Coordinates of C-alpha atoms in Angstrom, one line a residue:
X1 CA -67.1 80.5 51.9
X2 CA -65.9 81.9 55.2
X3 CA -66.7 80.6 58.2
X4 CA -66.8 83.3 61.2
X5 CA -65.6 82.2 64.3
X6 CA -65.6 85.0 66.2
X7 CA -69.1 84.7 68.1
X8 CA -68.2 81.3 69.5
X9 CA -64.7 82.8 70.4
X10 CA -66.8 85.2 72.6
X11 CA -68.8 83.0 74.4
X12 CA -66.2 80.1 75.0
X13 CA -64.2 83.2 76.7
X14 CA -67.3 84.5 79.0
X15 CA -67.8 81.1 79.9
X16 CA -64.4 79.8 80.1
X17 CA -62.1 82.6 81.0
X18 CA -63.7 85.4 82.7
X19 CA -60.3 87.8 82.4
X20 CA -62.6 90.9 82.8
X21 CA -62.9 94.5 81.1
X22 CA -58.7 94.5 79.3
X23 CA -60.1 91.5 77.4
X24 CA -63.5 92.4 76.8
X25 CA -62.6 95.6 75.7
X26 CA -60.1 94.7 73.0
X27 CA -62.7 91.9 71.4
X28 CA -65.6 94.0 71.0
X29 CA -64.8 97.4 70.4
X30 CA -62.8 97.0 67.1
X31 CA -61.2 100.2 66.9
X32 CA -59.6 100.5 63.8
X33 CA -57.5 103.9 65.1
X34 CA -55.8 101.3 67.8
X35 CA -54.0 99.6 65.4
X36 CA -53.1 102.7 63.5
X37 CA -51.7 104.3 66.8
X38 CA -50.3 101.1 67.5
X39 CA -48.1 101.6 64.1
X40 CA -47.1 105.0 64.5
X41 CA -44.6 104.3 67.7
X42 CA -42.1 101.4 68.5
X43 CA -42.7 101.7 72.3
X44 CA -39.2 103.3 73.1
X45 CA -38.5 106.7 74.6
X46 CA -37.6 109.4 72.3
X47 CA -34.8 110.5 74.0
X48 CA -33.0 108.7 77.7
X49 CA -35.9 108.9 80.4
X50 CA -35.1 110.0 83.7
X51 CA -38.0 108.2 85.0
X52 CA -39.9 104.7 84.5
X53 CA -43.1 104.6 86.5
X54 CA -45.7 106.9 87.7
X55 CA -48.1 107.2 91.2
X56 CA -50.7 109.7 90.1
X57 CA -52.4 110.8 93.0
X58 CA -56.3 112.1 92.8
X59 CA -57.6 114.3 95.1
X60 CA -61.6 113.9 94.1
X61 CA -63.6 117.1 94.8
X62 CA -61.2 119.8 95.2
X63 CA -59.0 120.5 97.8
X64 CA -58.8 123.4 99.3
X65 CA -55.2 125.4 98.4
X66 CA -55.4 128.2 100.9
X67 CA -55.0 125.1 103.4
X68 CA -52.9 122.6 101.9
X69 CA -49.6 123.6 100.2
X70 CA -50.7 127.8 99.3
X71 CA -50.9 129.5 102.8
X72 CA -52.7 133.0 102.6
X73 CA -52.5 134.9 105.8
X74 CA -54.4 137.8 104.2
X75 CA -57.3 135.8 104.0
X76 CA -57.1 136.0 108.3
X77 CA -56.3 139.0 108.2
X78 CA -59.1 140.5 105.8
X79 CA -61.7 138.1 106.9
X80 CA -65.3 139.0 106.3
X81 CA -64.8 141.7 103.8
X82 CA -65.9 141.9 100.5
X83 CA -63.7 141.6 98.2
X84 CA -65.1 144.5 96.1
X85 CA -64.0 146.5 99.0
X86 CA -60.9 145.2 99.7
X87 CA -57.6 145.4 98.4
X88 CA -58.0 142.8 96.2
X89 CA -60.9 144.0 94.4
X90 CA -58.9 143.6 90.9
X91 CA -58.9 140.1 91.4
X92 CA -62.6 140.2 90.1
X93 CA -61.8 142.0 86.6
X94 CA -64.0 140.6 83.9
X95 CA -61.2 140.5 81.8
X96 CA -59.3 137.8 84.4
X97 CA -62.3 135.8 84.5
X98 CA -63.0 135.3 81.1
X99 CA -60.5 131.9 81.0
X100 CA -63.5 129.6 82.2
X101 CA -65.9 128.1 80.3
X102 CA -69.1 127.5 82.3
X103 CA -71.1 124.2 81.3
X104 CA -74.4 124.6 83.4
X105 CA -75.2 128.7 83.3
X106 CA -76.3 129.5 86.7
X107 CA -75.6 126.4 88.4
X108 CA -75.8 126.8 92.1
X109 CA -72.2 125.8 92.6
X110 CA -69.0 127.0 90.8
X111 CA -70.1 130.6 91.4
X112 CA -68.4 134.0 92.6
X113 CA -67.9 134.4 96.6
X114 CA -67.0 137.6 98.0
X115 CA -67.4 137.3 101.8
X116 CA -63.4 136.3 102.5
X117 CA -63.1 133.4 104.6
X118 CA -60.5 132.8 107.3
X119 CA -57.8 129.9 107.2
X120 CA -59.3 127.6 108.9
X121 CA -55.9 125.5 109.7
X122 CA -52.4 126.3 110.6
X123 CA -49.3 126.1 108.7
X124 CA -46.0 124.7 110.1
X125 CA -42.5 125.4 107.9
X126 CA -40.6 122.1 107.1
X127 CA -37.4 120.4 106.5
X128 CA -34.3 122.2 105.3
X129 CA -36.1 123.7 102.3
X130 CA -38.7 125.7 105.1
X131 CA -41.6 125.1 102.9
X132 CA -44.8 125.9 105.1
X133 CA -47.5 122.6 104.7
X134 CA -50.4 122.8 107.0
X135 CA -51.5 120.6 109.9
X136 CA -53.6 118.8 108.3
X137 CA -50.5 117.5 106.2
X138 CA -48.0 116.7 108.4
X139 CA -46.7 113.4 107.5
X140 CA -46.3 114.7 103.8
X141 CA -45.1 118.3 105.4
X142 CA -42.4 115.5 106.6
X143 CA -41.6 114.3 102.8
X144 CA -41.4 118.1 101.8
X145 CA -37.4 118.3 101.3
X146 CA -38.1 115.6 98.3
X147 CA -41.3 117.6 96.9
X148 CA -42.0 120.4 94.1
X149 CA -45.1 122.0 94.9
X150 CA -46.5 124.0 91.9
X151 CA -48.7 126.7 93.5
X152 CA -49.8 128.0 90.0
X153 CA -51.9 126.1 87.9
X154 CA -55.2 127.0 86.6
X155 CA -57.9 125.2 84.6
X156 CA -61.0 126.0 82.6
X157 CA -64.0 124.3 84.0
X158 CA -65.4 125.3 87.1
X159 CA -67.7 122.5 88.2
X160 CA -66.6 118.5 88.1
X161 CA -65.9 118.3 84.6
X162 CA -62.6 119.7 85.7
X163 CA -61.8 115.7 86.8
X164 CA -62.0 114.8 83.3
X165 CA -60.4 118.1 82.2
X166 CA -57.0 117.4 84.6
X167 CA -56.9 114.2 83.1
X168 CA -57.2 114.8 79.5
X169 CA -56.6 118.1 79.1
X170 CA -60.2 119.0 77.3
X171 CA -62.9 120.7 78.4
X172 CA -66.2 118.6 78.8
X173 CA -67.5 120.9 76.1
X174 CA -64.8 119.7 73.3
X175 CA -66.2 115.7 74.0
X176 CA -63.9 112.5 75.2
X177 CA -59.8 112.5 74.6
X178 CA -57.3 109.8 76.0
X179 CA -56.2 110.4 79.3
X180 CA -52.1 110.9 80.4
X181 CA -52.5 107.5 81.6
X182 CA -53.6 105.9 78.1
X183 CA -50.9 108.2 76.3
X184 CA -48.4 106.8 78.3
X185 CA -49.5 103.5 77.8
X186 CA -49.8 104.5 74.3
X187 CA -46.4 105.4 73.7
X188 CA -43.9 103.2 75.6
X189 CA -43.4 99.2 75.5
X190 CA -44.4 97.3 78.6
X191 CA -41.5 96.6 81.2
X192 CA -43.6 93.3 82.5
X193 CA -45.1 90.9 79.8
X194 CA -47.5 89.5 82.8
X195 CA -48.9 92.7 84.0
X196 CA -50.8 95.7 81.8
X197 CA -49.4 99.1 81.7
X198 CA -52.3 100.9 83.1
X199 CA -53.9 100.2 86.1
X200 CA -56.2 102.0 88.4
X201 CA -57.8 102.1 91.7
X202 CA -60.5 104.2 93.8
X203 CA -63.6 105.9 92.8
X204 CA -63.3 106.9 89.6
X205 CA -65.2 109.8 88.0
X206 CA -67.7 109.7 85.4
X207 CA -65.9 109.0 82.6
X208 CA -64.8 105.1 83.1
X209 CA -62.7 105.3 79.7
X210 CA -58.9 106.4 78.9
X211 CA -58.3 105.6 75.7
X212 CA -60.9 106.8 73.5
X213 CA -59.5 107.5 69.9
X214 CA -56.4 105.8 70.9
X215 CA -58.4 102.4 71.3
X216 CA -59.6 100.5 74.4
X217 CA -56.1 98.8 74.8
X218 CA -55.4 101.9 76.1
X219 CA -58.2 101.8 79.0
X220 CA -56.7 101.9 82.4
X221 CA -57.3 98.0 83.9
X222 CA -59.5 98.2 87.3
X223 CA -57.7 96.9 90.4
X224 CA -59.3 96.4 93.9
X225 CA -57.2 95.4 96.8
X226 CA -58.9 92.7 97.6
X227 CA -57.1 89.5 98.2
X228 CA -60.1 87.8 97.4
X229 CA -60.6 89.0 94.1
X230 CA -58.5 91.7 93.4
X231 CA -59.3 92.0 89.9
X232 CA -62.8 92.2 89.0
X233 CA -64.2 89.3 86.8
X234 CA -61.2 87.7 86.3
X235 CA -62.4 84.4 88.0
X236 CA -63.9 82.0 85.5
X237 CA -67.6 82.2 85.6
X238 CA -68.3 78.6 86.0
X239 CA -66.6 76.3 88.6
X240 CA -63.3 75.1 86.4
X241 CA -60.2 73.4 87.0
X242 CA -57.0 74.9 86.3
X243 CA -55.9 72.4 83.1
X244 CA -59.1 72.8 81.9
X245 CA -59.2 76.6 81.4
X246 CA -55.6 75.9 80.2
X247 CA -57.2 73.7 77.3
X248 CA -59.9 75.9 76.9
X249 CA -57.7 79.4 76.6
X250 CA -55.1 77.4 74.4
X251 CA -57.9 76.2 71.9
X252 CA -59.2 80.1 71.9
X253 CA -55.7 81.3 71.0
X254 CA -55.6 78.6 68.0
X255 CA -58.5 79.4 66.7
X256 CA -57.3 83.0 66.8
X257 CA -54.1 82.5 64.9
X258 CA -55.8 80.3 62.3
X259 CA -57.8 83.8 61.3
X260 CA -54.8 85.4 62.1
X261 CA -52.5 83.6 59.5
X262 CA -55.8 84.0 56.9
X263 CA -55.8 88.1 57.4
X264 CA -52.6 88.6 57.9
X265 CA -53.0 92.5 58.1
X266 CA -55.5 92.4 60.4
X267 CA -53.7 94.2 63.5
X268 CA -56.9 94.4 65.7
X269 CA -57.1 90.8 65.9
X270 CA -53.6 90.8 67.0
X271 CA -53.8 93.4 69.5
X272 CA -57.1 91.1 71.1
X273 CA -54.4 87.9 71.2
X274 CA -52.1 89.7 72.9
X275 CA -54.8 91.1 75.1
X276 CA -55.9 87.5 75.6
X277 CA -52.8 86.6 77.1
X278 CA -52.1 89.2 79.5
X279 CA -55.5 88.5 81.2
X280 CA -54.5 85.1 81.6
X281 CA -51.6 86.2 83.2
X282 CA -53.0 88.3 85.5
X283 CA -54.7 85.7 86.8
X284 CA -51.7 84.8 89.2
X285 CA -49.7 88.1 88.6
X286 CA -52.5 90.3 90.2
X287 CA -52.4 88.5 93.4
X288 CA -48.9 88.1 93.7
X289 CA -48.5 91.7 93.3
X290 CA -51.1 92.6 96.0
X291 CA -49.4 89.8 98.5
X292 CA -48.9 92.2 101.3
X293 CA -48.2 89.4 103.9
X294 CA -45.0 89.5 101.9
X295 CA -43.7 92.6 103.3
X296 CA -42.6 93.6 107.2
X297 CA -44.9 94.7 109.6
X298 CA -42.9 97.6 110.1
X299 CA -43.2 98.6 106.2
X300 CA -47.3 97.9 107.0
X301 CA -47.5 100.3 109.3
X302 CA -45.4 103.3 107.2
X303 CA -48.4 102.4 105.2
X304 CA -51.2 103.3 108.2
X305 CA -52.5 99.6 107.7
X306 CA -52.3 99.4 111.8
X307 CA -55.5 102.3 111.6
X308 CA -58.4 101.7 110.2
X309 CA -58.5 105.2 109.2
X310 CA -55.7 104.8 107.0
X311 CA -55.7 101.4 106.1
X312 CA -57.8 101.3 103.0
X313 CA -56.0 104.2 101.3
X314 CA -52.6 102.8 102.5
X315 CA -53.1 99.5 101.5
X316 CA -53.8 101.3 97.8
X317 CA -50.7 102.8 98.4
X318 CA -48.7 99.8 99.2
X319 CA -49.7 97.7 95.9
X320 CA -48.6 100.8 94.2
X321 CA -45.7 100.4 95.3
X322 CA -45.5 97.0 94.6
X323 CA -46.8 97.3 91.2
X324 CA -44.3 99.7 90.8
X325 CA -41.6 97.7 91.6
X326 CA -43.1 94.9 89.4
X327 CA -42.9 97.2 86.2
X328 CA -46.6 98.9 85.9
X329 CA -46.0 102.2 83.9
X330 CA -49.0 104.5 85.2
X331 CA -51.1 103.5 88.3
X332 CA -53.5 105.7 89.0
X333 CA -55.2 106.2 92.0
X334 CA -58.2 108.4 93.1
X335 CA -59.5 109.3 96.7
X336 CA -63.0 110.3 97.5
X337 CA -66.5 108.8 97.0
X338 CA -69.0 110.2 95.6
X339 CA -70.2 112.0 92.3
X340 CA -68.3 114.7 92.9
X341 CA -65.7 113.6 95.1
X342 CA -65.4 113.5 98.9
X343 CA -63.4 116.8 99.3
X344 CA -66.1 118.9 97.6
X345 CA -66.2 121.1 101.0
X346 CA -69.2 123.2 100.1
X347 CA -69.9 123.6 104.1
X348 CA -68.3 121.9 106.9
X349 CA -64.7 122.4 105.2
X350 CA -62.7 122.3 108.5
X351 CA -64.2 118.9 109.3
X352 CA -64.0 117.8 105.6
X353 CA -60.9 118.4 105.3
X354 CA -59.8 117.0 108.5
X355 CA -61.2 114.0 108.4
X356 CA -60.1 113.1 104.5
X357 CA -56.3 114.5 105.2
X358 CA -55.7 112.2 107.8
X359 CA -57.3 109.1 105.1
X360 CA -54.7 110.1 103.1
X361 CA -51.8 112.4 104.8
X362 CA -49.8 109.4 106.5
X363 CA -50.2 106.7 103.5
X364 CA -48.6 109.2 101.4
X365 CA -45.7 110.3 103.3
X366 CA -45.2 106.2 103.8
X367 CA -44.7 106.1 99.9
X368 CA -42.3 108.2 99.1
X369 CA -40.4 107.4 101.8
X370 CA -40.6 103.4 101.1
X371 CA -40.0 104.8 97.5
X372 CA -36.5 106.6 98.4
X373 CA -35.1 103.9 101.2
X374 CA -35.4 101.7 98.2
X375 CA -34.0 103.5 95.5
X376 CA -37.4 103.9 93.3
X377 CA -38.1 107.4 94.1
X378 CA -35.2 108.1 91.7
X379 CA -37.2 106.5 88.9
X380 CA -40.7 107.0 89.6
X381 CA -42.8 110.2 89.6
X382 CA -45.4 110.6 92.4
X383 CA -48.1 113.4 92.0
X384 CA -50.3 114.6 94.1
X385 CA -53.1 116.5 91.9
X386 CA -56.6 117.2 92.6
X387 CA -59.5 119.2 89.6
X388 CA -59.4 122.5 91.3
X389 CA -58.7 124.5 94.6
X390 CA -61.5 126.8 96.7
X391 CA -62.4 130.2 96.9
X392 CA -60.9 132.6 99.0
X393 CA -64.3 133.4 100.1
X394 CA -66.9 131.7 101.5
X395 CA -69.8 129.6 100.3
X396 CA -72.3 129.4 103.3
X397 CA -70.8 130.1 106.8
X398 CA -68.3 127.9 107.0
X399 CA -67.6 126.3 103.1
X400 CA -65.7 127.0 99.8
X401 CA -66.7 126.9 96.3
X402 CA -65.1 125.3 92.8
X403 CA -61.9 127.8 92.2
X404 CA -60.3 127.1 89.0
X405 CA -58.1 130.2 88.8
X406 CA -55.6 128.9 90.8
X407 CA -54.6 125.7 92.9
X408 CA -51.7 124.1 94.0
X409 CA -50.6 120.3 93.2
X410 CA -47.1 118.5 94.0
X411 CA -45.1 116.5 92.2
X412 CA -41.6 114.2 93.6
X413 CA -39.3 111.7 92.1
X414 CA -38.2 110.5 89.1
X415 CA -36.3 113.9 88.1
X416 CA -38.2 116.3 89.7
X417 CA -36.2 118.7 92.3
X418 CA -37.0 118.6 95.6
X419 CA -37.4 121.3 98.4
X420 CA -38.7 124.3 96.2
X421 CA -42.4 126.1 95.6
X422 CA -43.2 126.8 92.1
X423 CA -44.8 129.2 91.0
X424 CA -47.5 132.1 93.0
X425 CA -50.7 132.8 93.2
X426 CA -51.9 136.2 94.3
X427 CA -52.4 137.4 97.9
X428 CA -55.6 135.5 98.7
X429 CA -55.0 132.9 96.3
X430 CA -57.3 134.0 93.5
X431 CA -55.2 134.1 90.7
X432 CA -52.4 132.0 89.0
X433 CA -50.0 135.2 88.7
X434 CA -46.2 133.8 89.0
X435 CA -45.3 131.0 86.3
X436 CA -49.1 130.3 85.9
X437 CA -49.3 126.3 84.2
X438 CA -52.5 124.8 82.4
X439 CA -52.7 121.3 83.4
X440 CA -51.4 119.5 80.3
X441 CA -48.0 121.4 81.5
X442 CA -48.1 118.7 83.8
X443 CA -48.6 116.0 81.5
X444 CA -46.0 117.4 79.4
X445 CA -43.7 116.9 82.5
X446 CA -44.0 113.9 82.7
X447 CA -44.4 112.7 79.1
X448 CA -40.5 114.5 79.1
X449 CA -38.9 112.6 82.0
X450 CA -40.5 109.4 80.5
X451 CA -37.6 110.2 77.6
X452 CA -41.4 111.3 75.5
X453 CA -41.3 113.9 73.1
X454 CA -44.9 115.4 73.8
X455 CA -44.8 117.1 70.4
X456 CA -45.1 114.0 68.5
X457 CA -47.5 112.4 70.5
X458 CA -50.4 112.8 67.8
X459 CA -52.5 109.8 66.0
X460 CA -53.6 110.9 62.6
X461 CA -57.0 112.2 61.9
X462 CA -57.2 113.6 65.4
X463 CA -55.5 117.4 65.2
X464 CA -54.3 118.2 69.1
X465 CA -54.7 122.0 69.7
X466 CA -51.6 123.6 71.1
X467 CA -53.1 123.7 74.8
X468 CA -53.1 119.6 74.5
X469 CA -49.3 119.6 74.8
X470 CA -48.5 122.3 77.2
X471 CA -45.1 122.7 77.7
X472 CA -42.6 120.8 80.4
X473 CA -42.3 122.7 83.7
X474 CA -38.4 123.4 83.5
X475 CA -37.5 125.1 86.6
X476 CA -38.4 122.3 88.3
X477 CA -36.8 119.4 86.7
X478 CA -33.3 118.8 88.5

């Protein structure tokens, strides 16, 4: 007779423990693809990485290009025509639109606008490369002489979905695929026993899972920076002393291997022991990772935690680093609340944009500075990304609409050349014309200076289409 112990397992850990989604996740969604993946890698780099870690930047909402990182004085200068009747009227050629696949026919957003819309910002060359950022990034515009900005990459979803889309490379039309993040997490060993691989913070969008097929030891591990509790549920639920929950976690483990040493081939249960144990580690890694009082009021402030305007993003930015530092793999962070994302400038995009660029613009620049004065930015790989740019014309009087046809992002570190623009789009930043990269050429970027061959980075039973790989963006590795 066989006695299941796993219920009472279960409950002794909601009621003892508390460690929060990485545990509950790995006990109750047996995923029997987890432990297959699991087998199928040894957690070592195909080939010598040039980088260890990456800061994935999320721009929620879609910022604009035109006045970021993509400056188009022809929008000034042709402002309030129609682009039918201007010069750029081939930018409208059914043929050139065909790439996007529309989810909601007729939605009121995501739609064609011809009335062309003025910069609505200024533009300022910097550093020795000259590269032209506008004022609304100047602290970054500072950083430029260490950034690649790709000014070419297109997508195919032209509402929200696209946050999902730049994440897993899939349309929302083709269902749920792991993330960069969980691929990554998927394919290399840890390089801190007491942290997870995967962490994020900020508002995430809809879809609160990563790992999908690849199992929910792949999810990305929710972090708040919040001394108090910086990592949600991870208090015991009842009051506890420390010895006891000792006693109480080393009788769950027990019990564990006892089943364990019964089904000996049973790799699930393994992976929910080991998951066991990193959450009880976290328990006093988490905070000591977040322990800003730790670091110089001078390093603080390159962080904006002197404004309250920048403080919360900066203080994101700052545990990043320190994660970093501490071994984390990918930590991802998004910025903008909201179901679609704060810089979803439909109207008011001058005062959008303002306002969120300054949330972000000096905690960024901080980063990659901190990152280089320590010697991290020469393994680590920050990029700045958002779902999709705006159009060159107006939505409204004074907003833009979803434009996935072409949008800038940057990357930095860990390999990536500094000082040069990759990549064009047209005159009024329509099109994706010059070097033109789908957003898994991103991923496959990285995956490569990770020491990943992207090619091989397949689980069997799920077939990746040739757009899920994309292809490493050469010309701007160094």
């Amino acid at each position: 007779m066989t006695i299941n112990l796993q219920p009472s397992r279960r409950d002794m850990l909601r009621a003892g423990l508390g460690f929060g989604a990485l545990a509950f996740n790995a006990m109750q969604q047996q995923d029997l693809l987890a432990a297959t993946a699991a087998s199928t890698v040894n957690g070592q780099p195909h080939r010598p990485p040039k980088a260890k870690n990456v800061i994935w930047l999320f721009m929620r909402g879609g910022v604009s290009h035109m006045e970021s990182f993509d400056p188009k004085p022809a929008l000034t200068e042709y402002a309030g025509t129609s682009i039918p009747d201007s010069p750029f009227s081939s930018v409208q050629d059914p043929e050139k639109l065909k790439k996007v696949r529309v989810v909601v026919v007729n939605d009121a957003n995501g739609q064609q606008r011809n009335k062309l819309y003025p910069l609505q910002v200024g533009f300022k060359q910097y550093g020795e490369s000259g590269i032209p950022v506008s004022d609304w990034f100047p602290h970054i515009g500072s950083c430029v002489d260490d950034i690649s900005v790709i000014r070419s990459m297109w997508t195919t979803d032209d509402n929200h979905g696209a946050q999902v889309q730049f994440h897993s490379g899939r349309h929302m039309l083709d269902g749920r695929h792991p993330t960069i993040g969980a691929w990554i997490s998927w394919g290399l060993g840890t390089l801190n026993d007491n942290l997870p691989k995967f962490i994020t913070m900020g508002p995430r969008f809809f879809d609160k899972r990563d790992g999908h097929y690849l199992g929910p030891a792949h999810d990305a591990v929710p972090l708040k920076i919040d001394p108090k509790e910086p990592l949600p549920f991870a208090r015991p639920e009842l009051d506890m002393a420390a010895r006891e929950q000792e006693l109480t976690f080393d009788l769950i483990h027990r019990l564990n291997g006892l089943t364990a040493d019964r089904y000996r081939t049973d790799e699930i249960l393994r992976a929910r022991m080991k998951s066991y144990e990193l959450a009880y580690r976290m328990q006093t890694s988490i905070p000591e990772a977040i322990g800003f009082d730790q670091e110089t009021e001078e390093t603080q402030n390159l962080y904006g935690l002197d404004d309250k305007v920048t403080r919360p993003f900066g203080m994101q930015l700052l545990a990043a680093r320190r994660l970093t530092e501490r071994g984390v793999r990918f930590i991802q962070i998004m910025h903008g609340n909201g179901a679609a994302g704060a810089w979803d400038a439909h109207s008011g995009l001058k005062a959008n944009h303002e306002k969120l660029s300054k949330q972000v613009d000096r905690p960024i620049a901080g980063l990659l500075k901190d990152l280089k004065r320590r010697g991290l930015l020469e393994e680590t790989i920050v990029v700045f990304a958002t779902e999709f740019g705006r159009t060159p014309g107006s939505q409204g009087s004074n907003g833009r609409d979803h434009h996935p046809y072409g949008f800038s992002i940057w990357m930095a570190g860990g390999g990536i050349k500094g000082g040069i623009v990759h990549g064009a789009t047209d005159e009024i930043g329509f099109h994706a014309e010059e070097h033109p990269h789908y957003v898994t050429d991103v991923h496959a970027t990285i995956l490569h200076q990770l020491g990943l061959d992207h090619r091989t980075m397949q689980v069997p039973g799920h077939k990746r289409l040739e757009m899920d790989f994309g292809e490493p963006i050469h010309e701007i590795l160094a």
